[in-house]
GROMACS .gro file of C-alpha atoms in nm:
model
  214
    1MET     CA    1 -13.588  -5.016  -6.698
    2PRO     CA    2 -13.870  -4.773  -6.610
    3ALA     CA    3 -13.836  -4.409  -6.705
    4ALA     CA    4 -13.849  -4.297  -6.342
    5ALA     CA    5 -13.560  -4.526  -6.252
    6VAL     CA    6 -13.357  -4.395  -6.546
    7ALA     CA    7 -13.421  -4.039  -6.439
    8THR     CA    8 -13.320  -4.119  -6.080
    9ALA     CA    9 -12.998  -4.286  -6.192
   10SER     CA   10 -12.906  -3.994  -6.417
   11ARG     CA   11 -12.967  -3.750  -6.134
   12LYS     CA   12 -12.737  -3.956  -5.909
   13ARG     CA   13 -12.465  -3.950  -6.170
   14ARG     CA   14 -12.501  -3.575  -6.220
   15LYS     CA   15 -12.496  -3.502  -5.847
   16PRO     CA   16 -12.196  -3.276  -5.790
   17LYS     CA   17 -11.931  -3.389  -5.546
   18ARG     CA   18 -11.898  -3.197  -5.225
   19GLY     CA   19 -11.569  -3.030  -5.166
   20TYR     CA   20 -11.373  -3.040  -4.846
   21ALA     CA   21 -11.569  -2.841  -4.590
   22GLY     CA   22 -11.327  -2.880  -4.301
   23PRO     CA   23 -11.265  -3.137  -4.028
   24ALA     CA   24 -11.556  -3.373  -3.961
   25CYS     CA   25 -11.662  -3.619  -3.691
   26PRO     CA   26 -11.510  -3.965  -3.755
   27GLN     CA   27 -11.841  -4.131  -3.653
   28CYS     CA   28 -12.118  -3.935  -3.826
   29ASN     CA   29 -11.904  -3.736  -4.072
   30ARG     CA   30 -12.065  -3.413  -3.953
   31THR     CA   31 -11.859  -3.101  -4.012
   32LEU     CA   32 -11.719  -2.969  -3.687
   33GLY     CA   33 -11.728  -2.612  -3.572
   34ALA     CA   34 -11.436  -2.388  -3.496
   35GLU     CA   35 -11.456  -2.475  -3.126
   36HIS     CA   36 -11.339  -2.830  -3.208
   37LEU     CA   37 -11.021  -2.715  -3.384
   38VAL     CA   38 -10.803  -2.764  -3.077
   39ASP     CA   39 -10.587  -3.049  -2.947
   40GLY     CA   40 -10.732  -3.296  -2.700
   41GLN     CA   41 -11.042  -3.505  -2.629
   42GLN     CA   42 -11.358  -3.381  -2.806
   43ARG     CA   43 -11.725  -3.484  -2.829
   44CYS     CA   44 -11.947  -3.448  -3.134
   45ARG     CA   45 -12.268  -3.257  -3.054
   46THR     CA   46 -12.458  -3.442  -3.325
   47CYS     CA   47 -12.389  -3.810  -3.243
   48ASP     CA   48 -12.240  -3.762  -2.894
   49HIS     CA   49 -11.929  -3.958  -3.002
   50ASP     CA   50 -11.594  -3.900  -2.829
   51PHE     CA   51 -11.280  -3.859  -3.038
   52THR     CA   52 -10.932  -3.708  -3.012
   53ALA     CA   53 -10.848  -3.403  -3.221
   54TYR     CA   54 -10.501  -3.290  -3.325
   55ARG     CA   55 -10.442  -2.946  -3.466
   56LEU     CA   56 -10.184  -2.936  -3.745
   57SER     CA   57 -10.001  -2.611  -3.804
   58PRO     CA   58  -9.892  -2.527  -4.159
   59LEU     CA   59  -9.523  -2.550  -4.238
   60PRO     CA   60  -9.338  -2.218  -4.249
   61GLU     CA   61  -9.257  -2.086  -4.592
   62ARG     CA   62  -8.896  -2.116  -4.694
   63ALA     CA   63  -8.731  -1.813  -4.836
   64THR     CA   64  -8.555  -1.870  -5.166
   65VAL     CA   65  -8.221  -1.697  -5.200
   66VAL     CA   66  -8.118  -1.621  -5.555
   67THR     CA   67  -7.748  -1.564  -5.601
   68ALA     CA   68  -7.651  -1.347  -5.892
   69LEU     CA   69  -7.367  -1.472  -6.111
   70ALA     CA   70  -7.148  -1.196  -6.247
   71THR     CA   71  -6.921  -1.420  -6.452
   72THR     CA   72  -7.082  -1.482  -6.791
   73VAL     CA   73  -7.426  -1.452  -6.946
   74ALA     CA   74  -7.465  -1.829  -6.970
   75ALA     CA   75  -7.364  -1.988  -6.637
   76THR     CA   76  -7.111  -2.271  -6.665
   77PRO     CA   77  -7.253  -2.606  -6.554
   78CYS     CA   78  -7.079  -2.841  -6.315
   79ALA     CA   79  -6.857  -3.106  -6.473
   80ARG     CA   80  -7.031  -3.385  -6.278
   81HIS     CA   81  -7.381  -3.244  -6.242
   82GLU     CA   82  -7.495  -3.081  -6.565
   83ARG     CA   83  -7.808  -2.932  -6.408
   84ASN     CA   84  -7.614  -2.756  -6.130
   85VAL     CA   85  -7.446  -2.421  -6.181
   86SER     CA   86  -7.074  -2.414  -6.102
   87VAL     CA   87  -6.967  -2.199  -5.809
   88ALA     CA   88  -6.589  -2.248  -5.826
   89SER     CA   89  -6.311  -2.421  -6.014
   90CYS     CA   90  -6.068  -2.678  -5.875
   91GLY     CA   91  -5.739  -2.527  -5.763
   92ARG     CA   92  -5.549  -2.831  -5.895
   93CYS     CA   93  -5.706  -2.936  -6.225
   94GLY     CA   94  -5.926  -2.630  -6.297
   95VAL     CA   95  -6.251  -2.823  -6.354
   96PHE     CA   96  -6.577  -2.637  -6.283
   97MET     CA   97  -6.779  -2.773  -5.991
   98CYS     CA   98  -7.103  -2.701  -5.808
   99GLN     CA   99  -7.154  -2.655  -5.436
  100LEU     CA  100  -7.207  -3.031  -5.391
  101CYS     CA  101  -6.868  -3.115  -5.543
  102ARG     CA  102  -6.668  -2.835  -5.383
  103ILE     CA  103  -6.431  -2.946  -5.106
  104ASP     CA  104  -6.241  -2.689  -4.897
  105SER     CA  105  -5.939  -2.854  -4.737
  106ASP     CA  106  -5.611  -2.715  -4.602
  107GLY     CA  107  -5.665  -2.377  -4.768
  108LEU     CA  108  -5.739  -2.532  -5.109
  109VAL     CA  109  -6.058  -2.557  -5.317
  110LEU     CA  110  -6.061  -2.905  -5.470
  111CYS     CA  111  -6.291  -3.128  -5.668
  112PRO     CA  112  -6.367  -3.479  -5.533
  113GLY     CA  113  -6.120  -3.647  -5.771
  114CYS     CA  114  -5.824  -3.425  -5.678
  115PHE     CA  115  -5.910  -3.448  -5.310
  116GLU     CA  116  -5.895  -3.829  -5.322
  117ARG     CA  117  -5.564  -3.825  -5.512
  118LEU     CA  118  -5.397  -3.582  -5.273
  119ALA     CA  119  -5.537  -3.768  -4.972
  120ASP     CA  120  -5.396  -4.098  -5.103
  121GLU     CA  121  -5.057  -3.934  -5.162
  122GLY     CA  122  -5.057  -3.794  -4.807
  123THR     CA  123  -5.023  -3.435  -4.931
  124LEU     CA  124  -5.324  -3.309  -4.732
  125PRO     CA  125  -5.248  -3.311  -4.359
  126SER     CA  126  -5.618  -3.301  -4.262
  127ALA     CA  127  -5.689  -3.617  -4.467
  128ARG     CA  128  -5.383  -3.807  -4.350
  129LYS     CA  129  -5.462  -4.171  -4.280
  130SER     CA  130  -5.127  -4.286  -4.137
  131TYR     CA  131  -4.834  -4.120  -3.968
  132ARG     CA  132  -4.536  -4.207  -3.749
  133ASP     CA  133  -4.613  -4.196  -3.380
  134TYR     CA  134  -4.284  -4.046  -3.263
  135GLY     CA  135  -4.411  -4.025  -2.907
  136ARG     CA  136  -4.464  -4.400  -2.880
  137MET     CA  137  -4.136  -4.476  -3.056
  138ALA     CA  138  -3.943  -4.236  -2.833
  139SER     CA  139  -4.091  -4.376  -2.511
  140HIS     CA  140  -4.013  -4.735  -2.611
  141LEU     CA  141  -3.660  -4.640  -2.708
  142ALA     CA  142  -3.607  -4.457  -2.379
  143LEU     CA  143  -3.724  -4.761  -2.181
  144LEU     CA  144  -3.489  -4.981  -2.382
  145GLY     CA  145  -3.206  -4.747  -2.292
  146PHE     CA  146  -3.232  -4.840  -1.925
  147PHE     CA  147  -3.153  -5.204  -2.006
  148LEU     CA  148  -2.875  -5.108  -2.247
  149MET     CA  149  -2.740  -4.821  -2.041
  150TRP     CA  150  -2.393  -4.954  -2.087
  151PRO     CA  151  -2.248  -4.922  -2.339
  152LEU     CA  152  -2.528  -4.785  -2.567
  153GLY     CA  153  -2.671  -4.520  -2.337
  154VAL     CA  154  -2.477  -4.242  -2.509
  155LEU     CA  155  -2.652  -4.332  -2.836
  156ILE     CA  156  -2.999  -4.430  -2.718
  157GLY     CA  157  -3.044  -4.135  -2.479
  158PRO     CA  158  -2.987  -3.851  -2.732
  159PHE     CA  159  -3.182  -4.038  -3.000
  160ALA     CA  160  -3.480  -4.078  -2.765
  161MET     CA  161  -3.463  -3.704  -2.687
  162TRP     CA  162  -3.458  -3.619  -3.059
  163MET     CA  163  -3.760  -3.838  -3.131
  164GLY     CA  164  -3.948  -3.686  -2.836
  165VAL     CA  165  -3.888  -3.333  -2.965
  166LYS     CA  166  -3.990  -3.436  -3.316
  167GLY     CA  167  -4.308  -3.589  -3.174
  168LEU     CA  168  -4.397  -3.260  -3.001
  169ARG     CA  169  -4.353  -3.074  -3.328
  170THR     CA  170  -4.543  -3.329  -3.536
  171ARG     CA  171  -4.843  -3.347  -3.303
  172ALA     CA  172  -4.932  -2.987  -3.394
  173GLN     CA  173  -5.018  -3.092  -3.750
  174PRO     CA  174  -5.387  -3.160  -3.829
  175GLY     CA  175  -5.488  -3.525  -3.833
  176VAL     CA  176  -5.197  -3.633  -3.610
  177HIS     CA  177  -5.263  -3.773  -3.262
  178ILE     CA  178  -4.940  -3.811  -3.064
  179SER     CA  179  -4.931  -3.824  -2.685
  180LYS     CA  180  -4.761  -3.521  -2.535
  181ALA     CA  181  -4.691  -3.710  -2.214
  182ARG     CA  182  -4.503  -3.983  -2.402
  183CYS     CA  183  -4.284  -3.727  -2.576
  184ILE     CA  184  -4.196  -3.543  -2.255
  185THR     CA  185  -4.130  -3.871  -2.072
  186ALA     CA  186  -3.896  -3.986  -2.350
  187ILE     CA  187  -3.705  -3.655  -2.338
  188VAL     CA  188  -3.662  -3.673  -1.959
  189LEU     CA  189  -3.551  -4.038  -1.970
  190GLY     CA  190  -3.313  -3.963  -2.254
  191ILE     CA  191  -3.152  -3.686  -2.052
  192ILE     CA  192  -3.117  -3.914  -1.748
  193GLU     CA  193  -2.965  -4.194  -1.955
  194THR     CA  194  -2.714  -3.960  -2.117
  195VAL     CA  195  -2.613  -3.805  -1.784
  196VAL     CA  196  -2.581  -4.146  -1.617
  197TRP     CA  197  -2.369  -4.277  -1.905
  198PHE     CA  198  -2.125  -3.987  -1.874
  199ALA     CA  199  -2.122  -4.035  -1.497
  200ILE     CA  200  -2.031  -4.401  -1.544
  201VAL     CA  201  -1.755  -4.306  -1.787
  202ALA     CA  202  -1.625  -4.043  -1.546
  203ALA     CA  203  -1.627  -4.296  -1.262
  204ILE     CA  204  -1.436  -4.549  -1.471
  205VAL     CA  205  -1.179  -4.290  -1.571
  206TRP     CA  206  -1.138  -4.179  -1.208
  207ALA     CA  207  -1.102  -4.540  -1.092
  208VAL     CA  208  -0.840  -4.610  -1.356
  209SER     CA  209  -0.647  -4.299  -1.264
  210GLN     CA  210  -0.654  -4.388  -0.897
  211GLY     CA  211  -0.530  -4.739  -0.977
  212LYS     CA  212  -0.237  -4.603  -1.171
  213ARG     CA  213  -0.137  -4.375  -0.883
  214SER     CA  214  -0.144  -4.656  -0.636
   0.00000   0.00000   0.00000
């Protein structure tokens, strides 16, 4: 290889790389001026090429909040996440837990394990999965009482009223969805059935007494 060619190749290898000088034209790669740093259709003054420019705004800086721990010199790590600092202890088993593991439910601070156990046992009202729908049961029982008015109306009527009242009280608990209209309907029907049953009994007694007099 000739010496001139070697010198040219070495100069090419030693040529420093240009840094980023700002947005450039996508056609001729010419650096654009500040007037092109806006959104919309633009035209390069060098090559007369049209292109669309989009101005990107920098993301806002996020403030980092450092919470001071006044418990011990060496912060206690979470039982499940060793790299996370504990922020509380479980109110049931006492295990230390971080903010990711902490669960506030029904006035208690629980870890995930204790929360699942209490939810399965039905101890936590907010996590209750099943319950007795006293409103539906009371309404069905009250409707049955019309067909069995005699002689079971005196039993079905008061029992339907009791279940309706219990449904109204139970529906106030978290996680329970009982129809208020069903409960009130069952109470009203229970009262009607009880009153009608006593009216029937009174009519029978009056008829018997009149028969004896005659």
